[in-house]
Tab-separated table of C-alpha atoms in Angstrom:
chain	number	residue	atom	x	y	z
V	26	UNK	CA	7.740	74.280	41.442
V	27	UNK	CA	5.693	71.251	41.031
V	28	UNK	CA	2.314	71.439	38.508
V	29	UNK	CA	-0.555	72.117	40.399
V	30	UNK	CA	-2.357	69.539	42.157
V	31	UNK	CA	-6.478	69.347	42.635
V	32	UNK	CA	-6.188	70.476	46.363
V	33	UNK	CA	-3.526	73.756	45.250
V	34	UNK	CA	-5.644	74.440	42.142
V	35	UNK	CA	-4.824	77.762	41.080
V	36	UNK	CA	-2.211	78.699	44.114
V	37	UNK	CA	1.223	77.931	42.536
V	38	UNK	CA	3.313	80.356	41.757
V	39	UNK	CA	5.211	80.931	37.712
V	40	UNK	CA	8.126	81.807	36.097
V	41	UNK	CA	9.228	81.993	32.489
V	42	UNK	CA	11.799	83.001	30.290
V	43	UNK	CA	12.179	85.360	26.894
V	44	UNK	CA	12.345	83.271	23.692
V	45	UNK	CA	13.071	86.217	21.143
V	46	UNK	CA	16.373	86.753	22.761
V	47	UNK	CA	15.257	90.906	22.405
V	48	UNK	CA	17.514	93.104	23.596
V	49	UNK	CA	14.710	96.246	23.622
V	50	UNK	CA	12.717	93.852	26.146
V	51	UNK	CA	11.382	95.641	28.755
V	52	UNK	CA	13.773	94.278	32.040
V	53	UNK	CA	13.746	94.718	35.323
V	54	UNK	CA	15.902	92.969	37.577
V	55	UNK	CA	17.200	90.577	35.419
V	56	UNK	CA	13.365	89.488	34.705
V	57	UNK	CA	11.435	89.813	31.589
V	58	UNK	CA	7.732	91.297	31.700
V	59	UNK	CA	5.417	90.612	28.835
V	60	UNK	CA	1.404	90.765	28.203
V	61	UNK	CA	0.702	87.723	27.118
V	62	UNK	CA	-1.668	87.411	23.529
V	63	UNK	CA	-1.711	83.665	22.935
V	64	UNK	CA	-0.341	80.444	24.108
V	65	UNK	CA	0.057	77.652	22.201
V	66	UNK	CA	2.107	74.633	22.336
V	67	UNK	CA	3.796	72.040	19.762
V	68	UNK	CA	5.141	68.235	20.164
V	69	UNK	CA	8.713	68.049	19.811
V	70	UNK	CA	10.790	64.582	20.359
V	71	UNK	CA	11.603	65.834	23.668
V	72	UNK	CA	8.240	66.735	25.000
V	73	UNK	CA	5.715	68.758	24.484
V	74	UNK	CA	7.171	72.438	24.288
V	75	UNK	CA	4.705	75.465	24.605
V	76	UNK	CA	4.854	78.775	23.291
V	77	UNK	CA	3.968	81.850	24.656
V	78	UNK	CA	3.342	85.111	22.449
V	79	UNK	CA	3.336	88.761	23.906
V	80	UNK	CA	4.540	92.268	24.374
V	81	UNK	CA	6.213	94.267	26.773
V	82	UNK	CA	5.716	97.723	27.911
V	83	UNK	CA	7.901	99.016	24.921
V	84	UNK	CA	5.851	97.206	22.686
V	85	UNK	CA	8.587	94.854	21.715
V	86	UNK	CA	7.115	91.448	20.706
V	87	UNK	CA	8.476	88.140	22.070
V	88	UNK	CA	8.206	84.704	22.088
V	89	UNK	CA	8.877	82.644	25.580
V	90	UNK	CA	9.322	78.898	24.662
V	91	UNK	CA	8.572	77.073	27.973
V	92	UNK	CA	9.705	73.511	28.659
V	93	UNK	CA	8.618	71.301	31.293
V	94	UNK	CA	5.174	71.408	31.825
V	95	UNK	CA	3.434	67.529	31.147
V	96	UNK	CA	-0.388	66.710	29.982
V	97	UNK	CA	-2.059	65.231	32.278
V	98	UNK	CA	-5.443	63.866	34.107
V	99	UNK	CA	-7.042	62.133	36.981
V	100	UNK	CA	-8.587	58.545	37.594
V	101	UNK	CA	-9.606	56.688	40.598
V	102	UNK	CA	-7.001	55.064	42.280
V	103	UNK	CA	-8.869	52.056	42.951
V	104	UNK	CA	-9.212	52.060	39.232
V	105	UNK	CA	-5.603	51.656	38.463
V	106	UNK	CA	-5.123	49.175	41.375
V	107	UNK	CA	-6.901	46.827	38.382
V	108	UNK	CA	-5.085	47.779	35.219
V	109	UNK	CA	-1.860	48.261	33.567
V	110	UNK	CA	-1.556	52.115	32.675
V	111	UNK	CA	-0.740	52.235	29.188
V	112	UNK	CA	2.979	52.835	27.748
V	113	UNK	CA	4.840	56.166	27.748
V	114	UNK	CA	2.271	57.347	30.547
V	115	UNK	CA	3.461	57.771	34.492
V	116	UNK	CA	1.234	57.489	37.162
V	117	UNK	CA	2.049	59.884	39.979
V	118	UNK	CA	1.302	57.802	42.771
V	119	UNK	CA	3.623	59.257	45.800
V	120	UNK	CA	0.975	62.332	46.284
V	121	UNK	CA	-2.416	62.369	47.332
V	122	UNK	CA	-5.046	64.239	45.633
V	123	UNK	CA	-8.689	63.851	46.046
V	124	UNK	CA	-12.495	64.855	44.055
V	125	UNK	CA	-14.331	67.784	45.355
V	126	UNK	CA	-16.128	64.298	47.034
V	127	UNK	CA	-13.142	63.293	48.830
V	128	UNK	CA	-12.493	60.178	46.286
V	129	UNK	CA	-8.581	59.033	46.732
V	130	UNK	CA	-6.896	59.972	42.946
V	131	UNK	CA	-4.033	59.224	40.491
V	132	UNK	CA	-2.802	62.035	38.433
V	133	UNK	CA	-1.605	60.126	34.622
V	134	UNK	CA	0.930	61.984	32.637
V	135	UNK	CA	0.561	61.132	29.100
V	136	UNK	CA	3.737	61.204	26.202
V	137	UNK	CA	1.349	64.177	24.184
V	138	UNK	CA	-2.167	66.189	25.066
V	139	UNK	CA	-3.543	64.882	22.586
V	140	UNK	CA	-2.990	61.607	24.114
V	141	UNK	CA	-5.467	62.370	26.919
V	142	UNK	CA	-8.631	62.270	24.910
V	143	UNK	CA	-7.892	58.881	23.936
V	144	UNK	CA	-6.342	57.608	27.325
V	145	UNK	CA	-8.937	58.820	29.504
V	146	UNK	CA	-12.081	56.499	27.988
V	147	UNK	CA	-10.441	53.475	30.123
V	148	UNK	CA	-10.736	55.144	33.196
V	149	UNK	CA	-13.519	57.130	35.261
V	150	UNK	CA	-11.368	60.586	35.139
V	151	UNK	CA	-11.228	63.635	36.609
V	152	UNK	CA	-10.448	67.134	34.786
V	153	UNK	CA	-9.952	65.408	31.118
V	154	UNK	CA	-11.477	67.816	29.524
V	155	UNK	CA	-9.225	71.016	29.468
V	156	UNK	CA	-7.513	72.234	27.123
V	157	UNK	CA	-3.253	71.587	27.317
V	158	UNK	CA	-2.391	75.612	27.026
V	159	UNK	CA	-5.872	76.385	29.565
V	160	UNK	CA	-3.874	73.621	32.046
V	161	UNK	CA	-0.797	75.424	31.601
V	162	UNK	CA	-2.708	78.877	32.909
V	163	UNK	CA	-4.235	77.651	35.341
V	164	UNK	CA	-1.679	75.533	37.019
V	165	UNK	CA	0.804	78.706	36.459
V	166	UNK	CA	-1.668	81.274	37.525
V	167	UNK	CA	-1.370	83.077	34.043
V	168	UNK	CA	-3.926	85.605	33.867
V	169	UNK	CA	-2.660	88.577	31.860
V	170	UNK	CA	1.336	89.094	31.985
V	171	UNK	CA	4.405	86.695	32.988
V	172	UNK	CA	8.060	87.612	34.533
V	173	UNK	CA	10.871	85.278	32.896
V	174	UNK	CA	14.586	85.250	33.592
V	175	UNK	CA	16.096	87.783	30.924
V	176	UNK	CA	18.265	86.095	27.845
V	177	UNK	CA	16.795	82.847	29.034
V	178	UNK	CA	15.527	80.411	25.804
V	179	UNK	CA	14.074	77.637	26.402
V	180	UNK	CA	12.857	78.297	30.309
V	181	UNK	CA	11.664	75.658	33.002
V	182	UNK	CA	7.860	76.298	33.801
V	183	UNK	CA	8.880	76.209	37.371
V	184	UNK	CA	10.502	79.740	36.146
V	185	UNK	CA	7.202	81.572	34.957
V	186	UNK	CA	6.168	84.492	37.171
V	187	UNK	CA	2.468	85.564	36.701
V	188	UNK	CA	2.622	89.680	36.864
V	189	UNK	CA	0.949	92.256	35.493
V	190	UNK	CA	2.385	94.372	32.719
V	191	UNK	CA	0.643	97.395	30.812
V	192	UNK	CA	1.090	96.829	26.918
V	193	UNK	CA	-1.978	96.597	24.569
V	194	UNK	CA	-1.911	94.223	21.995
V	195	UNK	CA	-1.052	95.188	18.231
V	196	UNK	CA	-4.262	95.304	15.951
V	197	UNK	CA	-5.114	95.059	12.475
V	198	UNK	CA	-8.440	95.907	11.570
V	199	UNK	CA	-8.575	94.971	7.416
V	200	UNK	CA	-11.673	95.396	5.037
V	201	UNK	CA	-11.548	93.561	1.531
V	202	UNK	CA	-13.627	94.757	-1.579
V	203	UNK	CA	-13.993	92.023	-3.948
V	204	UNK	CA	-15.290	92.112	-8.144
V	205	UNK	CA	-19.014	90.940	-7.953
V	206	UNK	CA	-20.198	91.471	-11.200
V	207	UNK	CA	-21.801	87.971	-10.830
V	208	UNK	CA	-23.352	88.360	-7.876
V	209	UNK	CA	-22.109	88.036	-4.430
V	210	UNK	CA	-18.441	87.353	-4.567
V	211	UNK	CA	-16.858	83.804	-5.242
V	212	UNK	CA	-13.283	83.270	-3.891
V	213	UNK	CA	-13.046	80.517	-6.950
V	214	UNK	CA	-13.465	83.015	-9.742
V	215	UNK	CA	-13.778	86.526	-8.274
V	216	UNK	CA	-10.911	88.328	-7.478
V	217	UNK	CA	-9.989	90.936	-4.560
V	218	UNK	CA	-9.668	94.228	-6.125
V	219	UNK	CA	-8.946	96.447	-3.063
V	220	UNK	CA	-7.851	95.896	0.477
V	221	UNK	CA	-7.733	98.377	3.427
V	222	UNK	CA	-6.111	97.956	6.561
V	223	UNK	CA	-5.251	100.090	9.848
V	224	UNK	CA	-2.406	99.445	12.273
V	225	UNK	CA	-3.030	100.037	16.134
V	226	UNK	CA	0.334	101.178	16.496
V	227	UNK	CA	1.103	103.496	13.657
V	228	UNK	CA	-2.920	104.592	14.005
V	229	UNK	CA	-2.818	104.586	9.777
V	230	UNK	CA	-4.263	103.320	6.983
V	231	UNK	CA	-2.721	101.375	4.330
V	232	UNK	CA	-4.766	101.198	0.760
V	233	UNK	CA	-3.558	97.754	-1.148
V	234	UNK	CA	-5.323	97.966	-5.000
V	235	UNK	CA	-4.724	96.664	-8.322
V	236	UNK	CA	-5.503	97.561	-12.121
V	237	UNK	CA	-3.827	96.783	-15.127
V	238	UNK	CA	-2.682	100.776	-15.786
V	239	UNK	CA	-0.663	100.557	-12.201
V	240	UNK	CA	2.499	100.264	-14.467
V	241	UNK	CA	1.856	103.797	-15.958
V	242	UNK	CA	3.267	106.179	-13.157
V	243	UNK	CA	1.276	108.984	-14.593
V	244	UNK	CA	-1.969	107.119	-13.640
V	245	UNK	CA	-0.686	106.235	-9.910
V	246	UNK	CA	-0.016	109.597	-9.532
V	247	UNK	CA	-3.228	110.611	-10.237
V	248	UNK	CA	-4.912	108.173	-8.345
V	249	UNK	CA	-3.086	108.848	-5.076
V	250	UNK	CA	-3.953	112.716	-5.336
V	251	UNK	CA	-7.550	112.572	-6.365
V	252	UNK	CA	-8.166	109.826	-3.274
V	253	UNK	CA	-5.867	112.248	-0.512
V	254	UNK	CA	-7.994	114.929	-1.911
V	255	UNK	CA	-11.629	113.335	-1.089
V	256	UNK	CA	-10.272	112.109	2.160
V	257	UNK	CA	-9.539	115.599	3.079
V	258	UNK	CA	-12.503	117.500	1.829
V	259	UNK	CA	-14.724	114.464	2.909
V	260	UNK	CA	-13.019	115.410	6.385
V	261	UNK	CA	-12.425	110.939	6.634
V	262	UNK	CA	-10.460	110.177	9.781
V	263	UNK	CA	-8.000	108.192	7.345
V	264	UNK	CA	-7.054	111.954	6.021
V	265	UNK	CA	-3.322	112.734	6.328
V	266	UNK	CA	-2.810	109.170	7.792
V	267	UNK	CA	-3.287	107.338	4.471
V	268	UNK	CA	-0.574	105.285	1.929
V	269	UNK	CA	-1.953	104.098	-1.268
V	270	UNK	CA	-0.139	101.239	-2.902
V	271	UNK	CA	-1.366	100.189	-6.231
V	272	UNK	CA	-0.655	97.066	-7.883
V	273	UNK	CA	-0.702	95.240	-11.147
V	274	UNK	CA	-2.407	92.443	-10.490
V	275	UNK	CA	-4.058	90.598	-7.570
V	276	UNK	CA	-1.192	88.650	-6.971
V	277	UNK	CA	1.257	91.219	-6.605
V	278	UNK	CA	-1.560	92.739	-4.294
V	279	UNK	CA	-1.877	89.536	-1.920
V	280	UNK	CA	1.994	89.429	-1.644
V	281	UNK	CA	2.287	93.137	-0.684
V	282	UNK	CA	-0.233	92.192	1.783
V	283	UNK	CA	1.702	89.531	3.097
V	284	UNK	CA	5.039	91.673	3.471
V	285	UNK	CA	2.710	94.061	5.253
V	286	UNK	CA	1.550	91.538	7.582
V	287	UNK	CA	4.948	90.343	8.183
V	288	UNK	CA	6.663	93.906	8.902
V	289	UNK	CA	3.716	94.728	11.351
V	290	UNK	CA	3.763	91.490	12.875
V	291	UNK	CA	-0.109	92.118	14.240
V	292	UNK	CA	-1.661	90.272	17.366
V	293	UNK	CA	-4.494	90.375	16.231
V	294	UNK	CA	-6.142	90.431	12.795
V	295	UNK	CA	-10.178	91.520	12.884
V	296	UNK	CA	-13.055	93.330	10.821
V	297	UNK	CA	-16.293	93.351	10.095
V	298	UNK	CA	-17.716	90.145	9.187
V	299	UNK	CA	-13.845	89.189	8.891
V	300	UNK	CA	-13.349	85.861	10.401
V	301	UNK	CA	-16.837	84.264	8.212
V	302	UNK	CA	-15.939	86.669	4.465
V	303	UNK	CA	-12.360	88.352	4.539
V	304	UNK	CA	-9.821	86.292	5.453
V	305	UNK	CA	-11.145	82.885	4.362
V	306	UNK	CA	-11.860	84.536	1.138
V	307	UNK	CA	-8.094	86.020	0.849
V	308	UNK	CA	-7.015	82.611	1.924
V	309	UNK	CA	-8.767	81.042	-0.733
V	310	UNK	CA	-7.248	83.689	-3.482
């Protein structure tokens, strides 16, 4: 399969493979089935390589590493009739495509995407402007899930399969509590005392806090069962569903976080206000 052109926009067919090597993939016919979450690419010495993050209908997360697929962009042809096109870029000049005003174009491939932005200010050009992993989609016809050949790492673009495949995403919803005893809370001097968060999958809540008296088991213990008991008689969805880990500092807190994160291995992190006050301020701690 050949990358889309202007005048096939959006027809071409896709196929890609299953990075994670998972054995507990959901398969069918020797093809792999995800949802996908997020693409993203990187620049390797052989090309630009994107990455493709999802989950199948078992909930298995994997990672399809497709190869393949080039940056590129349009200019007038009677534009590059005049100039040299610069080094490491290929001018596909054996196929015609045209403007949505009939103008005869030149698709450029350049080395890297980012390599477009700076390419394209020598030319008049045509679709410039779209993001490398939004190209990918659209030349692919990604819209929600993607077929791959099974136990196939890296695959070919040409591969990918757009299909649809019923598996939600993996959510973390988290909610920080932080010491303001100066005021509204300053990730440079105040610390996070308490951190909540609730797993999609496992529907419960996991209570991360610190104090100094965390090391006496005696007050843990009490802790644990005076919280489960206001959680019940407060009749709190998070009752019954609910592990409290305390801590003995915020450090030790941030790293249990961080195994958490790792073992749930989330899609997608969110929360109130959480993207402009949680995580930049846990970032910053």
């Amino acid at each position: 399969m050949k990358q889309s052109s202007l005048e096939t926009f959006g027809d071409s067919g896709v196929t890609a493979p299953d990075a994670s090597g998972n054995d507990s993939a959901a398969v069918s016919d020797g093809r792999l089935r995800i949802a996908v979450n997020q693409v993203e690419y990187s620049n390797t010495a052989e090309g630009t390589v994107i990455h493709i993050f999802g989950r199948d209908e078992s909930k298995a997360a994997s990672e399809i590493v497709v190869t393949g697929f080039r940056p590129y962009f349009y200019v007038l042809r009677r534009d590059l009739d005049t100039r040299d096109i610069p080094g490491g870029c290929e001018a596909d000049t054996g196929n015609e495509y045209r403007s949505i005003r009939g103008e005869d174009l030149v698709r450029i491939y350049t080395p890297k995407p980012g390599d477009v932005k700076t390419i394209r200010e020598d030319y008049h050009h045509f679709e410039a402007d779209i993001p490398f992993a939004t190209r990918f989609m659209i030349d692919t016809g990604i819209t929600g899930g993607i077929s791959v050949p099974k136990g196939k790492n890296p695959v070919h673009f040409s591969e990918i399969e757009p299909c649809t495949v019923n598996a939600p995403a993996r959510i973390c919803f988290m909610d920080i509590e932080c010491e303001d005893c100066n005021g509204f809370p300053n990730p440079e001097s105040e610390r996070i005392n308490c951190i909540t968060a609730w797993d999609s999958f496992d529907d419960h809540y996991t209570v991360f806090y610190w104090h100094p008296d965390a090391k006496k088991e005696e007050y843990c213990s009490a802790l644990i069962k005076e919280t489960e008991k206001f959680l019940e008689e407060s009749g709190s969805a998070a009752a019954g569903r609910c592990t409290i880990r305390i801590f003995r500092s915020e450090y030790l807190l941030l790293l249990g976080l961080s195994e958490y994160i790792a073992e749930k291995d989330p899609d997608v992190l969110s929360g109130w206000n959480f993207v402009d006050f949680d995580i930049p301020y846990i970032l910053k701690r």
